[in-house]
């Protein structure tokens, strides 16, 4: 075949390379991966031998290794809570392990309805809808709510699913630099004369930074410029806020958020996602969200476990205070040692390395010495913001965190990160 390639150096642009063979993009990706620093991909694709807990066995190419698990989103360890496990086991005996139908046909049980009611109550909303996929939640909700005449305003650090939903909607997309409220205001001023609708979408807690959106200021701007506000609080639910209801609760603006979106796979430790809001909005989503209407419903055992999870979250009895003790404890040690951790104020602690090659060496050494963390490089973040991401869990003892911190500090000194 004749090569008509238009060369692009950016990793994330490889799918845009023009070629008359649709498989060429796969070869371009392979080339990009070969050019990444040695070891940068070693941190991907590990296999765990048990549920997420402080010390876990992980299988890699070279065999199995015992590590401190500082890379799990199960912040409250509810995936192994005895009440949650018991409910899931009982549900699998009654309903089986899968639903075999989409929600709007014969895919719902009393458990699904109970869960949606609990989520609505959790946010003091009129109704809620549960999706079988977290990624599909953002993609579906945004693409169903917005169209070509509308404008979607995104924080640059929003999750990929938010951007994908925005692109799928066909709406105009505006992006402001991460956390830059002044720039957000300027965008809103320019869009104020737009005849279509306007939607501000933001993460509550940003997954790569661990910081929170300034929802007090964002909500005020949304009201001033007649915008709707959607918050994806995937990493905030169960963790931040006076009672664990997330970033909007932290800033006291729960009633000013039009659509509360979250993932059931982080602190809730299950699967799927949800959106809570006014009944008319939720009814609309049930009919018009393609990722809901055309997807098999969440398995009943997962729904049963989540019912128990939301009982614990609603009563703030899921171990949030213990989690924050561990977050403060580990952050203090790492900051004192000299690590750059940004302005994290959640269960996510980034260790900013700033160099891909150094990141690869640092991360590999941590794993070899018994600490598992998430490696984050371009295009997830800019090259100069390359990092490892630490996720703290409530079940860690102070002794375990101290030993893990010692390894991190020793490795940081070895590779001149600190």
CSV table of C-alpha atoms in Angstrom, one decimal, residues 69-404:
chain,number,residue,atom,x,y,z
A,69,UNK,CA,-0.6,-1.9,48.2
A,70,UNK,CA,-0.5,1.9,47.7
A,71,UNK,CA,-2.2,1.7,44.4
A,72,UNK,CA,-5.8,0.8,45.1
A,73,UNK,CA,-8.9,3.0,44.8
A,74,UNK,CA,-10.6,0.9,47.5
A,75,UNK,CA,-9.9,3.7,50.0
A,76,UNK,CA,-12.2,2.3,52.7
A,77,UNK,CA,-11.6,-1.4,52.0
A,78,UNK,CA,-15.4,-2.0,51.6
A,79,UNK,CA,-14.7,-4.6,48.9
A,80,UNK,CA,-13.9,-7.0,51.8
A,81,UNK,CA,-16.3,-5.7,54.4
A,82,UNK,CA,-18.1,-8.8,55.9
A,83,UNK,CA,-21.6,-7.2,55.6
A,84,UNK,CA,-21.0,-6.3,52.0
A,85,UNK,CA,-19.6,-9.8,51.1
A,86,UNK,CA,-22.5,-11.5,52.9
A,87,UNK,CA,-25.1,-9.5,50.9
A,88,UNK,CA,-23.4,-10.2,47.6
A,89,UNK,CA,-23.3,-14.0,48.3
A,90,UNK,CA,-27.0,-14.0,49.2
A,91,UNK,CA,-27.8,-12.1,46.0
A,92,UNK,CA,-25.8,-14.5,43.8
A,93,UNK,CA,-27.8,-17.4,45.1
A,94,UNK,CA,-31.1,-15.6,44.4
A,95,UNK,CA,-30.4,-13.8,41.2
A,96,UNK,CA,-27.3,-15.4,39.7
A,97,UNK,CA,-24.1,-13.6,38.8
A,98,UNK,CA,-25.4,-11.6,35.9
A,99,UNK,CA,-28.7,-10.0,34.9
A,100,UNK,CA,-29.0,-11.0,31.3
A,101,UNK,CA,-31.0,-7.9,30.3
A,102,UNK,CA,-30.8,-4.2,30.0
A,103,UNK,CA,-32.2,-2.1,32.8
A,104,UNK,CA,-35.3,-0.9,30.9
A,105,UNK,CA,-36.4,-4.4,29.9
A,106,UNK,CA,-35.9,-7.1,32.6
A,107,UNK,CA,-32.6,-6.1,34.1
A,108,UNK,CA,-33.7,-4.5,37.4
A,109,UNK,CA,-34.3,-6.1,40.8
A,110,UNK,CA,-35.5,-4.6,44.0
A,111,UNK,CA,-31.8,-4.3,44.9
A,112,UNK,CA,-31.2,-1.9,42.0
A,113,UNK,CA,-34.3,0.2,43.0
A,114,UNK,CA,-33.2,0.3,46.6
A,115,UNK,CA,-29.7,1.3,45.6
A,116,UNK,CA,-30.9,4.2,43.4
A,117,UNK,CA,-33.1,5.4,46.2
A,118,UNK,CA,-30.2,5.3,48.6
A,119,UNK,CA,-28.0,7.3,46.3
A,120,UNK,CA,-30.8,9.9,45.8
A,121,UNK,CA,-31.2,10.2,49.6
A,122,UNK,CA,-27.4,10.4,50.0
A,123,UNK,CA,-27.4,13.6,47.9
A,124,UNK,CA,-30.8,14.9,49.0
A,125,UNK,CA,-31.8,14.6,45.4
A,126,UNK,CA,-35.2,13.6,44.0
A,127,UNK,CA,-34.0,10.6,42.1
A,128,UNK,CA,-30.9,8.7,40.8
A,129,UNK,CA,-29.9,6.4,38.1
A,130,UNK,CA,-27.3,3.6,38.3
A,131,UNK,CA,-25.1,2.6,35.3
A,132,UNK,CA,-23.2,-0.6,34.8
A,133,UNK,CA,-20.1,1.3,33.8
A,134,UNK,CA,-18.4,4.2,35.4
A,135,UNK,CA,-16.8,5.3,32.1
A,136,UNK,CA,-20.2,4.9,30.4
A,137,UNK,CA,-21.8,7.1,33.0
A,138,UNK,CA,-20.0,10.3,32.0
A,139,UNK,CA,-20.0,9.5,28.3
A,140,UNK,CA,-23.7,8.7,28.4
A,141,UNK,CA,-25.0,11.5,30.6
A,142,UNK,CA,-23.0,14.3,28.8
A,143,UNK,CA,-23.8,13.1,25.3
A,144,UNK,CA,-27.5,12.7,26.2
A,145,UNK,CA,-27.8,16.2,27.9
A,146,UNK,CA,-25.9,18.3,25.4
A,147,UNK,CA,-26.2,18.8,21.6
A,148,UNK,CA,-24.7,20.9,18.8
A,149,UNK,CA,-26.2,24.2,19.9
A,150,UNK,CA,-24.8,23.8,23.4
A,151,UNK,CA,-21.4,24.6,25.0
A,152,UNK,CA,-19.6,22.4,27.5
A,153,UNK,CA,-16.9,24.0,29.7
A,154,UNK,CA,-14.3,21.6,31.1
A,155,UNK,CA,-11.4,21.8,33.5
A,156,UNK,CA,-8.3,20.6,31.6
A,157,UNK,CA,-7.7,17.9,34.2
A,158,UNK,CA,-11.1,16.3,33.9
A,159,UNK,CA,-11.3,12.6,33.4
A,160,UNK,CA,-11.0,11.2,29.9
A,161,UNK,CA,-14.6,10.0,30.0
A,162,UNK,CA,-15.9,13.5,30.5
A,163,UNK,CA,-14.0,14.7,27.4
A,164,UNK,CA,-15.2,11.7,25.4
A,165,UNK,CA,-18.8,12.4,26.4
A,166,UNK,CA,-18.4,16.1,25.4
A,167,UNK,CA,-17.0,15.1,22.0
A,168,UNK,CA,-19.7,12.6,21.4
A,169,UNK,CA,-22.4,15.2,22.1
A,170,UNK,CA,-21.3,17.4,19.2
A,171,UNK,CA,-21.5,20.5,21.5
A,172,UNK,CA,-18.9,23.2,21.5
A,173,UNK,CA,-16.1,22.5,24.0
A,174,UNK,CA,-14.3,25.1,26.0
A,175,UNK,CA,-11.4,24.2,28.3
A,176,UNK,CA,-9.9,26.2,31.1
A,177,UNK,CA,-6.5,25.5,32.7
A,178,UNK,CA,-6.7,23.3,35.7
A,179,UNK,CA,-8.3,25.1,38.6
A,180,UNK,CA,-8.1,28.5,36.9
A,181,UNK,CA,-11.3,30.2,38.0
A,182,UNK,CA,-10.4,33.5,36.3
A,183,UNK,CA,-10.1,31.8,33.0
A,184,UNK,CA,-13.4,30.0,33.6
A,185,UNK,CA,-15.1,33.4,34.1
A,186,UNK,CA,-13.6,34.8,30.9
A,187,UNK,CA,-14.9,31.8,29.0
A,188,UNK,CA,-18.3,32.2,30.5
A,189,UNK,CA,-18.3,35.9,29.6
A,190,UNK,CA,-17.6,35.1,26.0
A,191,UNK,CA,-20.2,32.4,25.9
A,192,UNK,CA,-22.9,34.4,27.6
A,193,UNK,CA,-24.6,35.4,24.4
A,194,UNK,CA,-24.8,31.8,23.2
A,195,UNK,CA,-28.4,30.8,22.4
A,196,UNK,CA,-27.9,27.2,23.4
A,197,UNK,CA,-27.4,25.7,26.8
A,198,UNK,CA,-24.2,25.8,28.8
A,199,UNK,CA,-22.8,23.1,31.1
A,200,UNK,CA,-19.8,23.3,33.4
A,201,UNK,CA,-18.4,19.9,34.0
A,202,UNK,CA,-15.6,19.3,36.6
A,203,UNK,CA,-14.2,16.5,38.6
A,204,UNK,CA,-14.7,16.9,42.3
A,205,UNK,CA,-11.4,15.3,43.3
A,206,UNK,CA,-9.0,15.2,40.4
A,207,UNK,CA,-7.6,11.7,39.9
A,208,UNK,CA,-4.0,12.6,39.0
A,209,UNK,CA,-3.6,15.5,41.3
A,210,UNK,CA,-5.6,14.6,44.4
A,211,UNK,CA,-6.8,18.2,44.7
A,212,UNK,CA,-10.4,19.4,44.8
A,213,UNK,CA,-12.3,21.7,42.4
A,214,UNK,CA,-13.2,25.0,43.9
A,215,UNK,CA,-16.9,24.2,43.8
A,216,UNK,CA,-17.9,27.2,45.8
A,217,UNK,CA,-16.6,29.6,43.2
A,218,UNK,CA,-17.6,27.4,40.3
A,219,UNK,CA,-21.2,27.1,41.6
A,220,UNK,CA,-21.4,30.9,42.0
A,221,UNK,CA,-20.2,31.4,38.4
A,222,UNK,CA,-22.7,28.8,37.2
A,223,UNK,CA,-25.5,30.8,38.8
A,224,UNK,CA,-24.3,34.1,37.6
A,225,UNK,CA,-24.0,33.0,33.9
A,226,UNK,CA,-27.1,30.7,33.9
A,227,UNK,CA,-25.1,27.5,33.4
A,228,UNK,CA,-25.9,24.0,34.6
A,229,UNK,CA,-23.3,22.3,36.8
A,230,UNK,CA,-22.2,18.7,36.7
A,231,UNK,CA,-19.7,17.3,39.2
A,232,UNK,CA,-18.0,13.9,38.8
A,233,UNK,CA,-16.9,13.1,42.4
A,234,UNK,CA,-15.5,9.6,41.7
A,235,UNK,CA,-12.7,10.0,44.2
A,236,UNK,CA,-14.5,12.3,46.6
A,237,UNK,CA,-17.5,10.1,47.6
A,238,UNK,CA,-17.0,8.5,50.9
A,239,UNK,CA,-13.7,10.3,51.5
A,240,UNK,CA,-14.1,14.2,51.5
A,241,UNK,CA,-16.7,16.3,53.1
A,242,UNK,CA,-17.9,16.5,56.8
A,243,UNK,CA,-19.9,13.3,56.4
A,244,UNK,CA,-18.1,11.8,53.3
A,245,UNK,CA,-20.7,13.1,50.7
A,246,UNK,CA,-17.9,14.6,48.6
A,247,UNK,CA,-16.5,17.8,47.3
A,248,UNK,CA,-19.9,19.6,47.1
A,249,UNK,CA,-20.5,18.9,50.7
A,250,UNK,CA,-17.0,20.1,51.6
A,251,UNK,CA,-17.8,23.5,50.1
A,252,UNK,CA,-21.4,23.6,51.2
A,253,UNK,CA,-22.9,23.7,47.7
A,254,UNK,CA,-24.7,20.3,47.4
A,255,UNK,CA,-28.0,22.1,46.4
A,256,UNK,CA,-26.2,24.1,43.7
A,257,UNK,CA,-25.0,21.1,41.7
A,258,UNK,CA,-27.5,20.1,39.1
A,259,UNK,CA,-26.1,16.6,38.4
A,260,UNK,CA,-24.1,14.7,41.0
A,261,UNK,CA,-22.2,12.0,39.2
A,262,UNK,CA,-19.9,9.4,40.9
A,263,UNK,CA,-18.3,6.1,40.4
A,264,UNK,CA,-19.2,3.0,42.4
A,265,UNK,CA,-15.8,1.5,41.9
A,266,UNK,CA,-13.6,3.8,44.1
A,267,UNK,CA,-14.5,4.1,47.8
A,268,UNK,CA,-17.7,2.1,47.3
A,269,UNK,CA,-15.5,-0.6,45.9
A,270,UNK,CA,-18.0,-2.1,43.5
A,271,UNK,CA,-18.7,-1.4,39.8
A,272,UNK,CA,-20.6,1.1,37.7
A,273,UNK,CA,-21.6,4.7,38.2
A,274,UNK,CA,-24.6,6.9,39.0
A,275,UNK,CA,-26.2,10.3,38.5
A,276,UNK,CA,-28.4,12.0,41.0
A,277,UNK,CA,-30.6,15.0,40.4
A,278,UNK,CA,-34.1,16.2,39.7
A,279,UNK,CA,-36.7,13.5,38.8
A,280,UNK,CA,-37.4,14.9,35.4
A,281,UNK,CA,-33.6,14.8,34.5
A,282,UNK,CA,-33.2,11.2,35.7
A,283,UNK,CA,-36.3,10.1,33.8
A,284,UNK,CA,-34.9,11.7,30.7
A,285,UNK,CA,-31.6,9.9,31.2
A,286,UNK,CA,-33.2,6.5,31.6
A,287,UNK,CA,-34.7,6.9,28.1
A,288,UNK,CA,-32.0,8.8,26.2
A,289,UNK,CA,-28.6,7.7,27.6
A,290,UNK,CA,-27.4,5.1,25.1
A,291,UNK,CA,-24.8,3.6,27.5
A,292,UNK,CA,-27.7,2.8,29.9
A,293,UNK,CA,-30.4,1.8,27.5
A,294,UNK,CA,-28.1,-0.5,25.4
A,295,UNK,CA,-26.1,-2.0,28.3
A,296,UNK,CA,-26.8,-5.0,30.4
A,297,UNK,CA,-27.7,-4.0,33.9
A,298,UNK,CA,-25.3,-4.0,36.9
A,299,UNK,CA,-25.1,-7.6,38.3
A,300,UNK,CA,-27.4,-8.1,41.3
A,301,UNK,CA,-24.6,-9.3,43.6
A,302,UNK,CA,-22.8,-6.0,43.0
A,303,UNK,CA,-26.0,-4.0,43.6
A,304,UNK,CA,-26.6,-6.0,46.8
A,305,UNK,CA,-23.1,-5.2,48.1
A,306,UNK,CA,-23.5,-1.5,47.2
A,307,UNK,CA,-26.8,-1.4,49.1
A,308,UNK,CA,-24.8,-2.3,52.2
A,309,UNK,CA,-22.1,0.1,51.2
A,310,UNK,CA,-24.4,3.1,51.1
A,311,UNK,CA,-25.9,2.2,54.4
A,312,UNK,CA,-22.4,2.5,55.8
A,313,UNK,CA,-21.6,5.7,53.9
A,314,UNK,CA,-24.9,7.3,54.8
A,315,UNK,CA,-24.3,6.8,58.5
A,316,UNK,CA,-20.6,7.7,58.1
A,317,UNK,CA,-19.6,4.3,59.5
A,318,UNK,CA,-17.4,3.2,56.7
A,319,UNK,CA,-14.1,4.0,58.3
A,320,UNK,CA,-13.5,7.5,56.9
A,321,UNK,CA,-11.9,8.9,60.1
A,322,UNK,CA,-9.4,6.1,60.1
A,323,UNK,CA,-8.6,6.8,56.4
A,324,UNK,CA,-7.9,10.4,57.1
A,325,UNK,CA,-5.6,9.5,60.0
A,326,UNK,CA,-3.6,7.5,57.5
A,327,UNK,CA,-3.7,10.2,54.8
A,328,UNK,CA,-2.3,12.8,57.2
A,329,UNK,CA,0.2,10.4,58.7
A,330,UNK,CA,1.7,9.4,55.3
A,331,UNK,CA,1.6,12.9,53.8
A,332,UNK,CA,3.5,14.4,56.8
A,333,UNK,CA,6.3,11.8,56.4
A,334,UNK,CA,6.6,12.3,52.7
A,335,UNK,CA,6.5,16.1,52.9
A,336,UNK,CA,9.1,16.1,55.7
A,337,UNK,CA,11.4,14.0,53.5
A,338,UNK,CA,11.2,16.5,50.7
A,339,UNK,CA,8.8,15.0,48.2
A,340,UNK,CA,6.8,17.3,46.0
A,341,UNK,CA,3.1,16.3,46.5
A,342,UNK,CA,1.3,19.3,45.0
A,343,UNK,CA,-1.8,20.4,46.9
A,344,UNK,CA,-3.5,17.0,47.4
A,345,UNK,CA,-6.3,17.0,50.0
A,346,UNK,CA,-7.9,13.6,49.3
A,347,UNK,CA,-6.9,9.9,49.5
A,348,UNK,CA,-4.6,10.5,46.5
A,349,UNK,CA,-1.0,11.6,47.1
A,350,UNK,CA,1.1,12.3,44.0
A,351,UNK,CA,4.8,12.1,44.1
A,352,UNK,CA,5.9,14.4,41.3
A,353,UNK,CA,9.1,13.2,39.6
A,354,UNK,CA,9.1,15.4,36.5
A,355,UNK,CA,11.2,13.2,34.3
A,356,UNK,CA,10.0,10.0,32.5
A,357,UNK,CA,13.3,8.2,32.7
A,358,UNK,CA,13.8,8.9,36.4
A,359,UNK,CA,10.1,8.0,36.9
A,360,UNK,CA,10.7,4.6,35.3
A,361,UNK,CA,13.7,3.8,37.5
A,362,UNK,CA,12.0,5.1,40.7
A,363,UNK,CA,8.8,3.2,40.1
A,364,UNK,CA,10.6,-0.1,39.2
A,365,UNK,CA,12.8,0.1,42.3
A,366,UNK,CA,9.8,0.8,44.5
A,367,UNK,CA,8.1,-2.4,43.2
A,368,UNK,CA,11.2,-4.5,43.6
A,369,UNK,CA,11.6,-3.3,47.2
A,370,UNK,CA,8.0,-4.1,48.0
A,371,UNK,CA,5.9,-1.0,47.4
A,372,UNK,CA,3.2,-0.9,44.7
A,373,UNK,CA,2.2,2.5,43.4
A,374,UNK,CA,0.5,3.7,40.2
A,375,UNK,CA,2.9,5.0,37.5
A,376,UNK,CA,1.5,8.1,35.7
A,377,UNK,CA,3.3,9.4,32.6
A,378,UNK,CA,2.5,11.2,29.4
A,379,UNK,CA,-0.2,11.6,28.0
A,380,UNK,CA,-2.1,11.2,31.3
A,381,UNK,CA,0.0,14.2,32.6
A,382,UNK,CA,2.6,16.4,31.0
A,383,UNK,CA,6.2,15.1,30.8
A,384,UNK,CA,7.3,17.6,33.4
A,385,UNK,CA,4.6,16.4,35.7
A,386,UNK,CA,5.4,12.7,35.5
A,387,UNK,CA,4.6,11.0,38.8
A,388,UNK,CA,3.7,8.0,40.9
A,389,UNK,CA,0.3,8.2,42.4
A,390,UNK,CA,-0.2,6.8,45.9
A,391,UNK,CA,-3.7,5.9,47.1
A,392,UNK,CA,-4.1,5.4,50.8
A,393,UNK,CA,-6.4,2.8,52.4
A,394,UNK,CA,-8.0,2.9,55.8
A,395,UNK,CA,-6.9,-0.6,56.7
A,396,UNK,CA,-3.2,0.3,56.9
A,397,UNK,CA,-1.6,0.3,60.3
A,398,UNK,CA,0.8,3.1,61.2
A,399,UNK,CA,3.6,0.5,61.3
A,400,UNK,CA,2.9,-0.6,57.7
A,401,UNK,CA,2.7,2.9,56.4
A,402,UNK,CA,6.0,3.7,58.2
A,403,UNK,CA,7.8,0.8,56.6
A,404,UNK,CA,6.4,1.7,53.2
